[in-house]
Coordinates of C-alpha atoms in Angstrom, one line a residue:
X204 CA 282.9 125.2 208.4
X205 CA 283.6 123.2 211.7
X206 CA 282.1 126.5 213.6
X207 CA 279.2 126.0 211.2
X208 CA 278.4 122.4 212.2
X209 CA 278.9 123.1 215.7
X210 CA 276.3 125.7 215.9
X211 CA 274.4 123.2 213.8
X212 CA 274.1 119.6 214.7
X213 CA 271.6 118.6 212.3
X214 CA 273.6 119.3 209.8
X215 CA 276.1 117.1 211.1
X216 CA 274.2 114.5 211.8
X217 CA 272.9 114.4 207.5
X218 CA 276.6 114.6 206.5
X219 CA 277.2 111.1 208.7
X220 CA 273.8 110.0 206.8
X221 CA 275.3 110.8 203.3
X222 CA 278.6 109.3 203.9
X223 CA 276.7 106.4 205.2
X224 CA 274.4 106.3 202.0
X225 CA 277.6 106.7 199.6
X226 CA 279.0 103.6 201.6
X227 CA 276.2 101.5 201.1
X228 CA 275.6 102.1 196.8
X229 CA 278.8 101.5 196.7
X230 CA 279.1 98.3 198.4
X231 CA 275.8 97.1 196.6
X232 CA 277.4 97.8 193.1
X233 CA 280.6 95.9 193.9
X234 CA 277.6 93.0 195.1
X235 CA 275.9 93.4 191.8
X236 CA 279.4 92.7 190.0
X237 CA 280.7 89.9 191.9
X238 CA 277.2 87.8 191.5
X239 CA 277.4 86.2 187.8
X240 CA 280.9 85.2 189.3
X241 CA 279.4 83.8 192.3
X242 CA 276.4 82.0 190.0
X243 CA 279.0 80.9 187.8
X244 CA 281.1 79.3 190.9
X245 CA 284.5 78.6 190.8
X246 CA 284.3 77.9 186.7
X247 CA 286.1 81.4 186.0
X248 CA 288.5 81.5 188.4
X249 CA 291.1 80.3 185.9
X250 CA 289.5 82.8 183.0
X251 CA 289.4 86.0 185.7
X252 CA 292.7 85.4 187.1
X253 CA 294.8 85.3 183.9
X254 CA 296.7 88.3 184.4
X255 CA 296.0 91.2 181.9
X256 CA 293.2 88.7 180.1
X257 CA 289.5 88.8 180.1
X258 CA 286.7 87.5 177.7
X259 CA 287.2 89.0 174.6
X260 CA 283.2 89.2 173.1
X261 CA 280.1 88.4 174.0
X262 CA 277.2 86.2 172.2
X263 CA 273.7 85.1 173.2
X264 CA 273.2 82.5 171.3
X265 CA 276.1 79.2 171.6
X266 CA 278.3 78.3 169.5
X267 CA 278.1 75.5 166.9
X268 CA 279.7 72.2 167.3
X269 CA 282.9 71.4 167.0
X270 CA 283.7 70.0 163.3
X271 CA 285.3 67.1 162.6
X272 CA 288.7 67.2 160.8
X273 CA 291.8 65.2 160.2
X274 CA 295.1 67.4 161.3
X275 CA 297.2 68.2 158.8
X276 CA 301.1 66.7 159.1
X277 CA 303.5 68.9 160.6
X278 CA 305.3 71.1 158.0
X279 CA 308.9 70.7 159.8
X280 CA 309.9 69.6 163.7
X281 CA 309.3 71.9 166.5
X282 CA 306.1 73.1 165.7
X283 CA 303.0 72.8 168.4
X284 CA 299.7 72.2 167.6
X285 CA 296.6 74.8 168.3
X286 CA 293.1 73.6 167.7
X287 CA 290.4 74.9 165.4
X288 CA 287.5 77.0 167.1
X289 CA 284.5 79.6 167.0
X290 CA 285.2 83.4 167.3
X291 CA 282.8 86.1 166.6
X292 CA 282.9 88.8 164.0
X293 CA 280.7 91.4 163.0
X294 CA 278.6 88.6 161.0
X295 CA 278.7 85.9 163.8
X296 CA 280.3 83.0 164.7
X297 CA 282.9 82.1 162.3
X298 CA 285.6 79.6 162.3
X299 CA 289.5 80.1 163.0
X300 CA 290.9 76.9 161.8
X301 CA 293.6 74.7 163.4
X302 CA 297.0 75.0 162.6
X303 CA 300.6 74.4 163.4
X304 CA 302.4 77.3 165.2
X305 CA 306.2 77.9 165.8
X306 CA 306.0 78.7 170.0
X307 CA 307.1 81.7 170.8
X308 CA 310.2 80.4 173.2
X309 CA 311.1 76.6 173.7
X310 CA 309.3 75.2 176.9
X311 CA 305.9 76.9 176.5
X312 CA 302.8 75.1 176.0
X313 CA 299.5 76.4 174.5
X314 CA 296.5 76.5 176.2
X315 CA 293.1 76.9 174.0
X316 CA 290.6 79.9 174.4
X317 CA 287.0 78.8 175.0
X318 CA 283.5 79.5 175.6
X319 CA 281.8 79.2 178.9
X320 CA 278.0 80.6 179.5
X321 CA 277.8 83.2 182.4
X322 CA 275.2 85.8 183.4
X323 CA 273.2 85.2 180.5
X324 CA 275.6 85.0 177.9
X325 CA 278.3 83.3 176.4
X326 CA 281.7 84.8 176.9
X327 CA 285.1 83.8 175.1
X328 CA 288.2 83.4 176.9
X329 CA 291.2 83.7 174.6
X330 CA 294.3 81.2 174.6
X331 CA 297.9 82.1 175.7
X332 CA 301.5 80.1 175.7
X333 CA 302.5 79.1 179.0
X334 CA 304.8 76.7 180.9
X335 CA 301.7 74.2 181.7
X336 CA 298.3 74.0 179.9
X337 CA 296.0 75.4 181.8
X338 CA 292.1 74.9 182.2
X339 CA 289.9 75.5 178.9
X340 CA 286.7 74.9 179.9
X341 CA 286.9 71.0 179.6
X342 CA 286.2 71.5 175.8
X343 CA 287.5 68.6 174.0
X344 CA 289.5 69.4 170.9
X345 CA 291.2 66.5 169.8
X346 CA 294.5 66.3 168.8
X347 CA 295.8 65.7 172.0
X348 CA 293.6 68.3 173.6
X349 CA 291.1 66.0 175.3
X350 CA 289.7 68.6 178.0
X351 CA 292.1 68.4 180.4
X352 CA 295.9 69.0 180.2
X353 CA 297.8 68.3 176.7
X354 CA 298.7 64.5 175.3
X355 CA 300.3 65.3 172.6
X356 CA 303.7 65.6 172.7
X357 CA 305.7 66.7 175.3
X358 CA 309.2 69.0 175.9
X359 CA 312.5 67.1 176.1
X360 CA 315.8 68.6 177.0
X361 CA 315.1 71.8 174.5
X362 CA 313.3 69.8 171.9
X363 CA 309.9 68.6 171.7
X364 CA 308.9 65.1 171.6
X365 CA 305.3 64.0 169.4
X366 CA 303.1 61.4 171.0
X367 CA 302.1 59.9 167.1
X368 CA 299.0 57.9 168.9
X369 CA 297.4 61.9 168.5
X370 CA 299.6 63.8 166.3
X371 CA 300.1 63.2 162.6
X372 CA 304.0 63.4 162.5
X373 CA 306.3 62.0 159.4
X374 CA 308.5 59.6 161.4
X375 CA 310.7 59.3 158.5
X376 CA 312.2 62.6 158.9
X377 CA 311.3 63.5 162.7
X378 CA 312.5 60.7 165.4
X379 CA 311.8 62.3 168.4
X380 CA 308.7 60.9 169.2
X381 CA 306.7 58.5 170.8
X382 CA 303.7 56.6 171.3
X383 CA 301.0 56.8 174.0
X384 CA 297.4 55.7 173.5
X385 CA 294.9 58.8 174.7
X386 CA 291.2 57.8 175.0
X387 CA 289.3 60.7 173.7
X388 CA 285.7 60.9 173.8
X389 CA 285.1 63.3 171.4
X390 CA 281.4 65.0 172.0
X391 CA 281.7 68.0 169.3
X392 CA 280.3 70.4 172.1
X393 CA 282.1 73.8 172.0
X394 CA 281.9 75.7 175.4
X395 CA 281.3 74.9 178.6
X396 CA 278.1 75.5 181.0
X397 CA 274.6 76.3 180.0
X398 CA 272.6 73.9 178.5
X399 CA 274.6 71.5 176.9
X400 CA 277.3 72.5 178.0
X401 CA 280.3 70.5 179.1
X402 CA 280.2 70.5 183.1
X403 CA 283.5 71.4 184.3
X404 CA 286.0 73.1 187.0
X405 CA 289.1 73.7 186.7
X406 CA 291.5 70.9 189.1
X407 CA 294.5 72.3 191.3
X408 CA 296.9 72.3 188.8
X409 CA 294.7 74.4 186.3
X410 CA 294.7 77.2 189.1
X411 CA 298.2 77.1 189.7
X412 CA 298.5 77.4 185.9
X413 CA 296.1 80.6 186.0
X414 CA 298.6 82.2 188.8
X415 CA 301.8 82.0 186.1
X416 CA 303.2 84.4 183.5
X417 CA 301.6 84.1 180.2
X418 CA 302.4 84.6 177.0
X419 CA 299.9 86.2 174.0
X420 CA 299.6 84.5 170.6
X421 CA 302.2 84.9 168.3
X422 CA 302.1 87.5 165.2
X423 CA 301.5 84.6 163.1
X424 CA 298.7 83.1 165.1
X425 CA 297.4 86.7 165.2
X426 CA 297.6 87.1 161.5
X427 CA 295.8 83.4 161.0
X428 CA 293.0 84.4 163.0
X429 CA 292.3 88.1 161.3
X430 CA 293.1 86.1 157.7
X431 CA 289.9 84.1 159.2
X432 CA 287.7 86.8 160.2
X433 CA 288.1 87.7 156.4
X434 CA 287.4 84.4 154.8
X435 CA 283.1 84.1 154.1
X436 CA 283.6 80.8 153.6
X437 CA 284.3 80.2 157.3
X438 CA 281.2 81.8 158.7
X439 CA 279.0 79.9 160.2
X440 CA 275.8 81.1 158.1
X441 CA 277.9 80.1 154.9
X442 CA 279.0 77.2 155.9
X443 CA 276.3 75.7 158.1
X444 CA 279.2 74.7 160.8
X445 CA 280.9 72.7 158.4
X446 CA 283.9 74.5 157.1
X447 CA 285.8 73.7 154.0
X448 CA 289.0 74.8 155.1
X449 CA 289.0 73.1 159.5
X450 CA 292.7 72.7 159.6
X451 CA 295.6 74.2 157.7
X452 CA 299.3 73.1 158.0
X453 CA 300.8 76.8 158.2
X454 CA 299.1 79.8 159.7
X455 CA 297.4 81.7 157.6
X456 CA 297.7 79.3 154.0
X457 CA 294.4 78.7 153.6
X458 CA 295.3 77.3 149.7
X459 CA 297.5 74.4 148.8
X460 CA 298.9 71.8 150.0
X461 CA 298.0 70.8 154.0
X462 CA 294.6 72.5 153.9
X463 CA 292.1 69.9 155.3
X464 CA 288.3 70.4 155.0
X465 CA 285.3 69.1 157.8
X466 CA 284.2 66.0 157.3
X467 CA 280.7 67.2 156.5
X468 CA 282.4 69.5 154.6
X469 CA 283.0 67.1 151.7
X470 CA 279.5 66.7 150.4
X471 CA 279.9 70.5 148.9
X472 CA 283.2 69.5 147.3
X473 CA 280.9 66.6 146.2
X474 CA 279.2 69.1 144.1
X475 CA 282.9 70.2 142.5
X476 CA 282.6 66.3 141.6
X477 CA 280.0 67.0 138.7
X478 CA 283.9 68.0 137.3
X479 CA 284.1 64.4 137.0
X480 CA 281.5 64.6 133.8
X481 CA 285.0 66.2 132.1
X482 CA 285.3 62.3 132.4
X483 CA 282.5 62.2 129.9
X484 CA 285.4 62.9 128.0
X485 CA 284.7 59.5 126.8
X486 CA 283.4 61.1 123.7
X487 CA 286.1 62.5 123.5
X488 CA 287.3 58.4 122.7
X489 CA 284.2 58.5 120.2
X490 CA 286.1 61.1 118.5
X491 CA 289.5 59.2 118.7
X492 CA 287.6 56.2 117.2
X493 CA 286.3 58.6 114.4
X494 CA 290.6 59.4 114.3
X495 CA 291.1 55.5 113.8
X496 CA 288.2 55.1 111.0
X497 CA 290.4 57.9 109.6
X498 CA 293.9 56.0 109.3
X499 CA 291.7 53.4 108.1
X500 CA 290.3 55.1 105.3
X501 CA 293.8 56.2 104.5
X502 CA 294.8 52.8 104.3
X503 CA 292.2 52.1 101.5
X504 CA 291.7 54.6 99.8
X505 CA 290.8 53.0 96.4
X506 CA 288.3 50.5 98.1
X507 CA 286.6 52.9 100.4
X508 CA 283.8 50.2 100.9
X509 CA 285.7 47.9 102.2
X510 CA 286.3 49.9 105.5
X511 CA 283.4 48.9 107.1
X512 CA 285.2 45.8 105.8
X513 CA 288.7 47.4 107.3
X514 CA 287.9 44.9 110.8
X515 CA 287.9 41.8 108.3
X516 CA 290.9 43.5 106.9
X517 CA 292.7 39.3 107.7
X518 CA 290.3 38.3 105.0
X519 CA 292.4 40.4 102.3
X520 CA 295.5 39.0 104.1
X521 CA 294.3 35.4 102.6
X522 CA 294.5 36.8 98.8
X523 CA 298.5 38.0 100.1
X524 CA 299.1 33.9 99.9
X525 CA 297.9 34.2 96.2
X526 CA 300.3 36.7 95.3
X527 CA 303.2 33.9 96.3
X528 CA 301.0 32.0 93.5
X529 CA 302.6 33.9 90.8
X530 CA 305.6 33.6 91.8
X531 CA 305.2 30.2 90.5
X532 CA 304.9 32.2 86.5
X533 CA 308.9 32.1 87.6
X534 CA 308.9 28.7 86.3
X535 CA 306.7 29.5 83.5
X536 CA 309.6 31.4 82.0
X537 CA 311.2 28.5 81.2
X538 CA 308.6 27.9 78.3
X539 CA 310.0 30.7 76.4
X540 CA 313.3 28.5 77.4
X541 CA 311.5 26.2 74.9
X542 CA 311.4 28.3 72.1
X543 CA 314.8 28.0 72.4
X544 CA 314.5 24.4 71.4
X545 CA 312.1 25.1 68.6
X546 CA 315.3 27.2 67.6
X547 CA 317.3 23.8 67.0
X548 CA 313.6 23.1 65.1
X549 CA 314.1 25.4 62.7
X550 CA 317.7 23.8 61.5
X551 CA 316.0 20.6 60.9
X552 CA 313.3 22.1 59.4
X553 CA 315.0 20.6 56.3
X554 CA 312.4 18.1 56.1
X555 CA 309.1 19.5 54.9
X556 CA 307.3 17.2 56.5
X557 CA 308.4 18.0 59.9
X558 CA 307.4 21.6 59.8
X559 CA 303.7 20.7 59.3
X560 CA 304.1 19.3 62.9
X561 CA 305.8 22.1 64.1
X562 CA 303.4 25.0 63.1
X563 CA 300.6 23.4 64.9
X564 CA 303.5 23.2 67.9
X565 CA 304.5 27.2 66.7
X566 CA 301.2 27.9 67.4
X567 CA 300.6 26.6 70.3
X568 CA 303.4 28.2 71.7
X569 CA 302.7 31.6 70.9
X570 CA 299.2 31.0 72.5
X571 CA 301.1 30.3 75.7
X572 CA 303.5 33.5 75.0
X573 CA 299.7 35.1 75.2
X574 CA 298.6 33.5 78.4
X575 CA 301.5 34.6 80.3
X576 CA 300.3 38.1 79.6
X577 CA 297.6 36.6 82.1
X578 CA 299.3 35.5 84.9
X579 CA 296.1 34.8 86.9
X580 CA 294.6 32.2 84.4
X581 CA 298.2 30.3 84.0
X582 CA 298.6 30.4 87.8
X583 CA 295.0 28.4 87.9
X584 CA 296.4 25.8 85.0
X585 CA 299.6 25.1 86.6
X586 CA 299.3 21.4 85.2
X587 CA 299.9 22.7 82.0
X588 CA 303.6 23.3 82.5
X589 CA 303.8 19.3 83.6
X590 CA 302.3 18.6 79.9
X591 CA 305.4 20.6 78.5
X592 CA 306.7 16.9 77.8
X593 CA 306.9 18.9 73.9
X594 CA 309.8 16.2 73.8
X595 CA 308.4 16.4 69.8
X596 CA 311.5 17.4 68.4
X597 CA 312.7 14.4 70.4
X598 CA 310.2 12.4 68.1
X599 CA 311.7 14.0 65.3
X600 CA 315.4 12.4 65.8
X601 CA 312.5 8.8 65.4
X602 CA 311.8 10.2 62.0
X603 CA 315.0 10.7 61.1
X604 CA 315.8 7.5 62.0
X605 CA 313.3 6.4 59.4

């Protein structure tokens, strides 16, 4: 081949040329690779430099704004907070909501995946454990997650310590906290660059963090997000950007107790409120009063007109002071005492003129024995026990005397 060139230098001279031609396509396609990092400026560094990690999908449109939530309390003490966001599925953007997370290994600290616009597109950069947050775009997440860095808690000789100005923490049973005010301007914008974007780069200590060993998400965080990806309520074109479950206070239990909804979100649960016409159950009272004019009726059976009357029922009560009225017959009964002195009469019947007087007085007395039988018109004449003064057969002692 060398004997070949020799005798031919032209064809020497078009190897050089190709050689030369490979060298130069090959040093325009690293150029055409390196320019959306270059337009992008120094913005990726910390995304491109994460060993192993690079954006995970692609979208061309951005993603919607971040919803408003309140966190959930923590289930039990050494769990870390990791914020709601956007991801993408086969149907869109859909929401992974936030949740408390056991870290993989005390002393780590999670830093949030985010979006950031570059070369035309919008590009998501996954999250990972670390020993320092590092740099997510600027993208303020609440919670402690304010763009920069992390203020919500802090580790503490192997235990970690909640900043309660941020983090919803029951004091009561978990005492290592404390309390630092955070200003967080919260702007609800969800990636970073483009057009209306957040405009940020990462500072000093972001890059440093970008240069140290990371840590991927956890199976449970893994689990939480594919649990997500499977829920159509948390897709963006059900929900409108407002999901019903934002926050949860487990991975992956999206029922129960600790699962918080968007703010917006409550206007749909609104419509679950039309359950509140079960509180029309105040028929339901109607029917309990139609109960009561039962018992009622029961109570007067016999006089089932008086129940319309049953309210006025203290009216009857009056006639109950009547009844004590006949008790008053009690003294009555001594008038059939008095037969027993028309007994001693009878003895001194000897006389015949006497006993005219005493069969008008006979008479009269069994026409009481009659009205007894009729308690109610004796109980209206009670004077006529007071003219009892039948002291007659006193009068009859004066007759003897004559």
């Amino acid at each position: 081949m060398s004997r070949i060139l020799a005798a031919n230098p032209r064809l020497r001279s078009n190897r050089t040329h190709n050689t030369f031609l490979l060298f130069a396509a090959a040093l325009f396609i690293l150029c055409v690779r390196l320019a959306p990092v270059h337009a992008q400026g120094i913005q990726l560094d910390a995304s491109v430099n994460l060993p192993g990690v690079a954006v995970s999908f692609q979208a061309n449109d951005p993603p919607p704004p971040l919803p408003e939530y309140e966190q959930p309390v923590i289930p039990d003490d050494g769990y870390l907070w990791t914020p709601g966001y956007w991801s993408w599925g086969d149907d869109g953007y859909y929401w992974v909501p936030g949740t408390w997370v056991e870290p993989p290994q005390v002393g780590l600290l999670w830093t949030p995946g985010y979006w950031a616009f570059n070369g035309g597109v919008y590009g998501f950069y996954p999250g990972y454990w670390g020993a320092t947050v590092g740099f997510y775009g600027g993208v303020n997440y609440g919670f402690g997650y304010a763009g920069v860095g992390f203020a919500g808690g802090r580790w503490d000789g192997g235990h970690f310590a909640y900043n309660t100005a941020v983090s919803n923490v029951n004091t009561t049973i978990i005492h290592n906290t404390y309390n630092q005010t955070v200003i967080n301007n919260n702007t609800h914008v969800s990636f970073n660059g483009g057009a209306g974007g957040v405009v940020a780069t990462p500072t000093s200590a972001e890059r440093a963090a970008a240069q140290q060993k990371h840590v991927a998400p956890t199976a449970a965080q893994t689990s939480h997000i594919q649990e997500a990806s499977r829920n159509p309520s948390l897709s963006a074109k059900a929900n409108g950007g407002h999901p019903a479950i934002a926050a949860t206070a487990r991975p992956g239990a999206f029922t129960g107790p600790g699962v918080v909804a968007a703010h917006e979100a409550a206007r749909p649960a609104a419509a679950s409120a039309p359950a509140k016409p079960s509180a029309p159950a105040k028929p339901s009272p109607s029917s309990a009063a139609r109960e009561t004019p039962a018992p009622e009726s029961r109570a007067a059976p016999g006089a089932a007109k008086p129940v319309p009357e049953s309210r006025p029922a203290p009216a009857p009560a009056k006639p109950a002071p009547v009844r004590p009225a006949p008790v008053k017959p009690t003294p009555v009964k001594p008038a059939p005492v008095k037969p027993e002195a028309v007994k001693p009469a009878p003895e001194r019947s000897v006389q015949p003129e006497r006993p005219v007087q005493e069969r008008p007085t006979q008479e009269r007395a069994p026409e009481e024995r009659a009205e007894p039988a009729k308690p109610a018109p004796e109980a209206s004449r009670p004077a006529a026990p007071k003219p009892e003064p039948k002291p007659a057969p006193e009068e009859r002692p004066k007759d003897d005397s004559k």
